[in-house]
Amino acid sequence: MKWRLIPFEYEKPTWNTAWDESILEHVQKGLSPPTVRFYGWNPSAVIIGYFQCLEDEVDLVRAKERGVDVVRRITGGGACFLEHDLTYSVIAPESCFSRDILKSYEEICGCLVKALRNLGMEAVFRPINDVWVGQKKISGSAQTRKKGAILHHGTLLWKVDPERMFSFLKVDKAKLSDKFVRSVKKSVTSIWDEKPDIKKEEVLEEMKRAFLEGKQFESGTFSESEKKRAEELVKLKYEQHAWNHLRV
Amino acid sequence: MIEKRYKVPNGKLVVVKKVGDHIKIGGDFFLHPEESLEDIENVINTSAPTDLKEKLDRLIEEKKITLVGFTAEVLCNLVKEVRK
């Protein structure tokens, strides 16, 4: 089975979520090969989990004022603020990974662990869906399985600014003190904190190597059919108030 | 609206809200398939408190639902609290 690599590019948040879903549908139908995709976010975005309530999670007024997009994704998990970060998606038939969901998290996150270790960081998989370096989180991820295919996507934190992050993500105001910001700084890290001299290209190269190790693959881009479907999903779903405000 | 939240140790956050007579579930957990949340909410909203755990367990088994980061027991406890 030949995999497709879609190299890193910046995209609008509604397009990033739509590409994932469009590729997932195409993989389900056997119309697209299993795919590893790397991407960034332009503009910055808050992406919320499928089961979350938008108003509970995001300061929507501030996000709008500051040009930060807000989009619901099709996978569960928590809200994340994405700005300088590197995101990956692995989209493949379920048969490519363990049937056990927790084990498959470990398998896929294990690729990122390997990449980070190759870059000299003491990375470990931390169940359920995280990768830590030392005692700090550097990556979170989420997975869905639909009609025989898996979409697993995750983010590698490039640079963390807790004050800015939590100006968009809602937490109890009482928690948003210096003490809270200090505790976030103590529990979250980033490539910038761990390896300040490293370039994004080096990290992406190591991620590519780790995610595609032992697999036949070729670099490619989206098919016309994937593009058409992604365009529909942007317009009919990810830009829609009804989708983004799905849960109260 | 009444709302109760519980962060499962080493797991995920579960939020149960009672809006009028209707109970809604949310949080940062994982649930496979995702669409089964509607079935879970339906069971919660149509079951007597004494039957709830048994009915949820049956639904989870019959529909092969996987809860990741929380349990049916956590849901039942939160539902009990918002119904008080």
Tab-separated table of C-alpha atoms in Angstrom:
chain	number	residue	atom	x	y	z
A	1	MET	CA	0.000	0.000	0.000
A	2	LYS	CA	1.472	3.312	-1.065
A	3	TRP	CA	1.019	6.312	1.224
A	4	ARG	CA	0.746	9.932	0.188
A	5	LEU	CA	2.634	12.724	1.919
A	6	ILE	CA	1.090	16.181	1.670
A	7	PRO	CA	3.911	18.533	2.667
A	8	PHE	CA	3.541	21.383	5.138
A	9	GLU	CA	1.518	24.397	4.138
A	10	TYR	CA	-0.395	27.125	5.916
A	11	GLU	CA	-4.160	27.099	5.485
A	12	LYS	CA	-7.220	28.861	6.802
A	13	PRO	CA	-8.664	27.007	9.827
A	14	THR	CA	-11.957	26.174	8.093
A	15	TRP	CA	-9.954	24.667	5.224
A	16	ASN	CA	-7.693	22.641	7.505
A	17	THR	CA	-10.694	21.000	9.174
A	18	ALA	CA	-12.388	20.499	5.793
A	19	TRP	CA	-9.319	18.919	4.190
A	20	ASP	CA	-9.165	16.351	6.992
A	21	GLU	CA	-12.812	15.405	6.592
A	22	SER	CA	-12.669	15.353	2.813
A	23	ILE	CA	-9.617	13.089	2.781
A	24	LEU	CA	-11.238	10.849	5.412
A	25	GLU	CA	-14.303	10.401	3.180
A	26	HIS	CA	-12.109	9.642	0.164
A	27	VAL	CA	-10.032	7.095	2.101
A	28	GLN	CA	-13.270	5.452	3.332
A	29	LYS	CA	-14.384	4.982	-0.273
A	30	GLY	CA	-10.980	3.797	-1.467
A	31	LEU	CA	-10.667	6.896	-3.660
A	32	SER	CA	-7.564	8.278	-1.929
A	33	PRO	CA	-4.454	6.603	-0.552
A	34	PRO	CA	-3.615	6.623	3.154
A	35	THR	CA	-2.254	10.060	3.803
A	36	VAL	CA	0.068	11.932	6.159
A	37	ARG	CA	-0.391	15.683	6.032
A	38	PHE	CA	1.513	18.484	7.793
A	39	TYR	CA	0.082	21.970	8.096
A	40	GLY	CA	-0.048	25.284	9.916
A	41	TRP	CA	-2.737	27.845	10.706
A	42	ASN	CA	-3.240	31.208	9.067
A	43	PRO	CA	-4.889	33.071	10.656
A	44	SER	CA	-4.435	31.757	14.197
A	45	ALA	CA	-7.354	29.738	15.460
A	46	VAL	CA	-9.128	28.186	18.370
A	47	ILE	CA	-10.241	24.704	17.360
A	48	ILE	CA	-12.760	23.133	19.731
A	49	GLY	CA	-13.542	19.456	20.265
A	50	TYR	CA	-16.712	17.916	18.819
A	51	PHE	CA	-18.421	17.576	22.220
A	52	GLN	CA	-17.564	21.007	23.557
A	53	CYS	CA	-19.798	24.048	23.936
A	54	LEU	CA	-18.282	26.948	21.994
A	55	GLU	CA	-19.457	29.664	24.379
A	56	ASP	CA	-18.032	27.744	27.354
A	57	GLU	CA	-14.612	27.438	25.775
A	58	VAL	CA	-13.884	30.585	23.790
A	59	ASP	CA	-13.985	34.338	24.341
A	60	LEU	CA	-15.748	34.884	21.019
A	61	VAL	CA	-15.731	38.683	21.199
A	62	ARG	CA	-11.987	38.851	21.767
A	63	ALA	CA	-11.298	36.206	19.104
A	64	LYS	CA	-13.285	38.241	16.558
A	65	GLU	CA	-11.588	41.492	17.578
A	66	ARG	CA	-8.134	39.932	17.212
A	67	GLY	CA	-8.796	38.069	13.951
A	68	VAL	CA	-8.614	34.615	15.494
A	69	ASP	CA	-10.872	32.090	13.736
A	70	VAL	CA	-12.944	29.663	15.776
A	71	VAL	CA	-13.942	26.276	14.344
A	72	ARG	CA	-15.411	23.041	15.681
A	73	ARG	CA	-13.643	19.856	14.529
A	74	ILE	CA	-15.122	16.376	14.022
A	75	THR	CA	-12.928	14.744	16.668
A	76	GLY	CA	-13.414	14.860	20.428
A	77	GLY	CA	-10.920	16.245	22.913
A	78	GLY	CA	-10.293	19.751	24.139
A	79	ALA	CA	-10.048	23.246	22.693
A	80	CYS	CA	-6.642	24.404	21.521
A	81	PHE	CA	-5.232	27.740	20.440
A	82	LEU	CA	-3.128	27.277	17.314
A	83	GLU	CA	-0.765	29.944	16.167
A	84	HIS	CA	2.826	29.015	15.386
A	85	ASP	CA	2.265	25.297	15.830
A	86	LEU	CA	2.859	22.340	13.522
A	87	THR	CA	-0.105	20.065	12.996
A	88	TYR	CA	-0.166	16.589	11.500
A	89	SER	CA	-2.988	14.385	10.251
A	90	VAL	CA	-2.812	10.665	9.630
A	91	ILE	CA	-5.759	9.415	7.581
A	92	ALA	CA	-5.850	5.726	6.697
A	93	PRO	CA	-7.941	2.573	6.648
A	94	GLU	CA	-8.559	1.293	10.189
A	95	SER	CA	-6.657	-1.871	9.295
A	96	CYS	CA	-3.394	0.131	9.269
A	97	PHE	CA	-3.532	0.547	13.051
A	98	SER	CA	-4.518	-1.355	16.178
A	99	ARG	CA	-8.252	-2.000	16.602
A	100	ASP	CA	-7.827	-0.972	20.215
A	101	ILE	CA	-8.337	2.797	20.236
A	102	LEU	CA	-5.944	3.525	23.101
A	103	LYS	CA	-3.229	1.365	21.534
A	104	SER	CA	-3.660	3.174	18.227
A	105	TYR	CA	-3.157	6.503	20.009
A	106	GLU	CA	0.126	5.112	21.311
A	107	GLU	CA	1.137	3.846	17.849
A	108	ILE	CA	0.478	7.146	16.093
A	109	CYS	CA	1.741	9.427	18.883
A	110	GLY	CA	4.754	7.094	18.970
A	111	CYS	CA	5.814	8.479	15.581
A	112	LEU	CA	5.998	11.971	17.041
A	113	VAL	CA	7.847	10.624	20.088
A	114	LYS	CA	10.408	9.089	17.770
A	115	ALA	CA	10.831	12.311	15.775
A	116	LEU	CA	11.344	14.355	18.933
A	117	ARG	CA	13.813	11.845	20.341
A	118	ASN	CA	15.762	11.962	17.086
A	119	LEU	CA	15.928	15.723	17.590
A	120	GLY	CA	17.418	15.210	21.057
A	121	MET	CA	14.323	15.613	23.251
A	122	GLU	CA	13.293	13.154	25.993
A	123	ALA	CA	9.820	12.592	24.593
A	124	VAL	CA	7.328	10.031	25.879
A	125	PHE	CA	3.747	9.063	25.039
A	126	ARG	CA	1.442	10.041	27.863
A	127	PRO	CA	-1.998	8.393	27.744
A	128	ILE	CA	-4.612	9.167	26.665
A	129	ASN	CA	-3.562	11.386	23.786
A	130	ASP	CA	-0.505	13.443	24.696
A	131	VAL	CA	3.235	13.556	24.139
A	132	TRP	CA	5.376	14.995	26.890
A	133	VAL	CA	8.980	16.140	27.007
A	134	GLY	CA	10.293	15.688	30.526
A	135	GLN	CA	7.390	16.561	32.785
A	136	LYS	CA	5.683	18.897	30.320
A	137	LYS	CA	3.132	18.444	27.532
A	138	ILE	CA	4.336	19.314	24.036
A	139	SER	CA	1.616	17.712	21.913
A	140	GLY	CA	-2.036	16.730	22.088
A	141	SER	CA	-4.016	14.730	19.568
A	142	ALA	CA	-7.480	13.429	18.740
A	143	GLN	CA	-8.900	10.588	16.686
A	144	THR	CA	-12.117	9.576	15.017
A	145	ARG	CA	-13.032	6.384	13.204
A	146	LYS	CA	-15.749	6.439	10.577
A	147	LYS	CA	-16.799	3.752	8.094
A	148	GLY	CA	-13.541	1.818	8.287
A	149	ALA	CA	-11.137	4.755	8.226
A	150	ILE	CA	-9.179	6.616	10.898
A	151	LEU	CA	-8.458	10.310	11.131
A	152	HIS	CA	-5.866	11.060	13.795
A	153	HIS	CA	-4.602	14.619	14.067
A	154	GLY	CA	-2.326	16.284	16.559
A	155	THR	CA	-0.407	19.451	17.207
A	156	LEU	CA	3.210	19.997	18.120
A	157	LEU	CA	3.540	23.193	20.121
A	158	TRP	CA	6.084	25.493	18.525
A	159	LYS	CA	5.927	28.475	20.872
A	160	VAL	CA	3.621	28.926	23.862
A	161	ASP	CA	2.412	32.240	25.219
A	162	PRO	CA	0.025	31.328	28.063
A	163	GLU	CA	-1.195	34.909	28.563
A	164	ARG	CA	-2.180	35.162	24.891
A	165	MET	CA	-3.539	31.586	24.725
A	166	PHE	CA	-5.822	32.133	27.710
A	167	SER	CA	-6.990	35.483	26.458
A	168	PHE	CA	-8.954	33.429	23.897
A	169	LEU	CA	-9.558	30.163	25.764
A	170	LYS	CA	-11.949	30.605	28.665
A	171	VAL	CA	-10.943	29.501	32.112
A	172	ASP	CA	-12.429	30.592	35.397
A	173	LYS	CA	-11.327	34.200	35.739
A	174	ALA	CA	-10.184	33.358	39.258
A	175	LYS	CA	-7.668	30.969	37.768
A	176	LEU	CA	-6.313	33.510	35.330
A	177	SER	CA	-3.841	34.940	37.781
A	178	ASP	CA	-0.054	35.073	37.685
A	179	LYS	CA	-0.130	31.828	39.623
A	180	PHE	CA	-2.247	30.162	36.913
A	181	VAL	CA	0.017	31.432	34.121
A	182	ARG	CA	3.041	30.173	36.044
A	183	SER	CA	1.420	26.761	36.451
A	184	VAL	CA	0.721	26.569	32.680
A	185	LYS	CA	4.348	27.503	32.011
A	186	LYS	CA	5.392	24.681	34.320
A	187	SER	CA	3.177	22.054	32.689
A	188	VAL	CA	3.475	22.929	28.974
A	189	THR	CA	6.539	23.195	26.793
A	190	SER	CA	7.277	23.829	23.125
A	191	ILE	CA	9.984	23.340	20.538
A	192	TRP	CA	10.950	26.969	21.139
A	193	ASP	CA	11.516	26.182	24.842
A	194	GLU	CA	13.335	22.909	24.269
A	195	LYS	CA	15.426	23.599	21.167
A	196	PRO	CA	15.396	27.327	20.439
A	197	ASP	CA	17.900	27.069	17.577
A	198	ILE	CA	16.100	24.382	15.610
A	199	LYS	CA	14.366	25.263	12.326
A	200	LYS	CA	10.828	24.232	11.402
A	201	GLU	CA	12.166	22.458	8.303
A	202	GLU	CA	14.361	20.190	10.452
A	203	VAL	CA	11.446	19.275	12.706
A	204	LEU	CA	9.179	18.617	9.728
A	205	GLU	CA	11.816	16.442	8.076
A	206	GLU	CA	12.173	14.345	11.237
A	207	MET	CA	8.379	14.081	11.555
A	208	LYS	CA	8.099	12.986	7.934
A	209	ARG	CA	10.760	10.340	8.496
A	210	ALA	CA	9.100	9.019	11.653
A	211	PHE	CA	5.491	8.995	10.391
A	212	LEU	CA	6.410	7.295	7.112
A	213	GLU	CA	9.121	4.948	8.342
A	214	GLY	CA	8.790	1.506	6.737
A	215	LYS	CA	6.068	2.736	4.382
A	216	GLN	CA	6.195	3.222	0.641
A	217	PHE	CA	5.118	6.761	-0.070
A	218	GLU	CA	5.210	9.620	-2.513
A	219	SER	CA	4.738	13.336	-2.063
A	220	GLY	CA	1.511	14.638	-3.507
A	221	THR	CA	-1.287	17.083	-3.117
A	222	PHE	CA	-5.064	17.033	-2.867
A	223	SER	CA	-7.058	15.458	-5.689
A	224	GLU	CA	-9.631	17.532	-7.573
A	225	SER	CA	-12.378	15.486	-5.968
A	226	GLU	CA	-10.948	16.099	-2.460
A	227	LYS	CA	-10.720	19.800	-3.260
A	228	LYS	CA	-14.320	19.978	-4.459
A	229	ARG	CA	-15.592	18.203	-1.350
A	230	ALA	CA	-13.416	20.324	0.976
A	231	GLU	CA	-14.831	23.455	-0.637
A	232	GLU	CA	-18.374	22.186	0.049
A	233	LEU	CA	-17.493	21.351	3.646
A	234	VAL	CA	-16.024	24.824	4.221
A	235	LYS	CA	-19.158	26.517	2.911
A	236	LEU	CA	-21.828	24.153	4.209
A	237	LYS	CA	-20.305	23.108	7.511
A	238	TYR	CA	-17.170	24.715	8.952
A	239	GLU	CA	-18.182	28.320	8.206
A	240	GLN	CA	-21.687	27.713	9.517
A	241	HIS	CA	-22.942	29.053	12.843
A	242	ALA	CA	-25.126	25.939	13.240
A	243	TRP	CA	-22.076	23.626	13.150
A	244	ASN	CA	-19.785	25.728	15.279
A	245	HIS	CA	-22.515	26.317	17.890
A	246	LEU	CA	-23.723	22.711	17.723
A	247	ARG	CA	-23.630	22.061	21.461
A	248	VAL	CA	-25.012	24.144	24.320
B	1	MET	CA	-29.785	25.950	33.695
B	2	ILE	CA	-27.992	23.683	36.141
B	3	GLU	CA	-24.485	22.514	35.292
B	4	LYS	CA	-22.147	20.001	36.907
B	5	ARG	CA	-18.563	19.333	35.849
B	6	TYR	CA	-16.191	16.526	36.726
B	7	LYS	CA	-12.615	16.016	35.617
B	8	VAL	CA	-11.892	12.286	35.695
B	9	PRO	CA	-8.469	11.660	37.312
B	10	ASN	CA	-6.081	10.779	34.451
B	11	GLY	CA	-9.072	11.160	32.158
B	12	LYS	CA	-11.242	13.846	30.642
B	13	LEU	CA	-13.686	16.561	31.651
B	14	VAL	CA	-17.388	15.694	31.554
B	15	VAL	CA	-20.040	18.443	31.686
B	16	VAL	CA	-23.707	17.697	32.298
B	17	LYS	CA	-26.240	20.500	31.839
B	18	LYS	CA	-29.943	20.507	32.660
B	19	VAL	CA	-31.723	23.014	30.433
B	20	GLY	CA	-35.389	23.053	31.418
B	21	ASP	CA	-36.182	19.341	31.695
B	22	HIS	CA	-33.613	18.309	29.128
B	23	ILE	CA	-30.165	16.977	29.971
B	24	LYS	CA	-27.204	17.582	27.639
B	25	ILE	CA	-23.715	16.087	27.813
B	26	GLY	CA	-20.468	17.748	26.783
B	27	GLY	CA	-16.780	17.881	27.575
B	28	ASP	CA	-13.315	17.156	26.226
B	29	PHE	CA	-13.688	13.372	26.232
B	30	PHE	CA	-13.612	10.973	23.267
B	31	LEU	CA	-16.549	8.817	22.267
B	32	HIS	CA	-16.575	6.353	19.379
B	33	PRO	CA	-18.691	6.652	17.351
B	34	GLU	CA	-19.220	10.353	18.088
B	35	GLU	CA	-22.849	10.229	16.926
B	36	SER	CA	-23.698	7.874	19.797
B	37	LEU	CA	-23.793	10.849	22.166
B	38	GLU	CA	-27.349	11.455	20.938
B	39	ASP	CA	-28.318	7.887	21.889
B	40	ILE	CA	-26.701	8.362	25.300
B	41	GLU	CA	-28.551	11.639	25.847
B	42	ASN	CA	-31.758	9.984	24.735
B	43	VAL	CA	-31.363	7.171	27.286
B	44	ILE	CA	-30.524	9.697	30.008
B	45	ASN	CA	-33.591	11.784	29.189
B	46	THR	CA	-36.001	8.853	29.049
B	47	SER	CA	-34.818	6.641	31.919
B	48	ALA	CA	-35.775	6.597	35.560
B	49	PRO	CA	-32.800	7.368	37.829
B	50	THR	CA	-32.854	3.833	39.229
B	51	ASP	CA	-32.573	2.242	35.762
B	52	LEU	CA	-30.092	4.646	34.222
B	53	LYS	CA	-26.803	2.820	34.816
B	54	GLU	CA	-28.212	-0.500	33.600
B	55	LYS	CA	-29.723	1.093	30.475
B	56	LEU	CA	-26.541	2.966	29.637
B	57	ASP	CA	-24.452	-0.188	30.056
B	58	ARG	CA	-26.841	-2.042	27.753
B	59	LEU	CA	-26.721	0.710	25.117
B	60	ILE	CA	-22.916	0.820	25.233
B	61	GLU	CA	-22.702	-2.936	24.786
B	62	GLU	CA	-25.370	-3.226	22.091
B	63	LYS	CA	-24.086	-0.334	19.989
B	64	LYS	CA	-20.416	-1.132	20.637
B	65	ILE	CA	-19.760	2.363	21.957
B	66	THR	CA	-16.301	3.147	23.306
B	67	LEU	CA	-15.970	5.782	26.005
B	68	VAL	CA	-12.451	7.196	26.300
B	69	GLY	CA	-11.474	9.269	29.331
B	70	PHE	CA	-14.730	8.758	31.255
B	71	THR	CA	-17.223	6.084	32.259
B	72	ALA	CA	-20.976	5.498	32.368
B	73	GLU	CA	-20.727	5.724	36.148
B	74	VAL	CA	-19.324	9.261	35.918
B	75	LEU	CA	-22.235	10.228	33.676
B	76	CYS	CA	-24.782	8.699	36.065
B	77	ASN	CA	-23.313	10.525	39.066
B	78	LEU	CA	-23.393	13.883	37.269
B	79	VAL	CA	-26.935	13.301	36.014
B	80	LYS	CA	-27.991	12.493	39.569
B	81	GLU	CA	-26.453	15.761	40.750
B	82	VAL	CA	-28.149	17.984	38.167
B	83	ARG	CA	-31.493	16.326	38.897
B	84	LYS	CA	-31.282	17.089	42.638
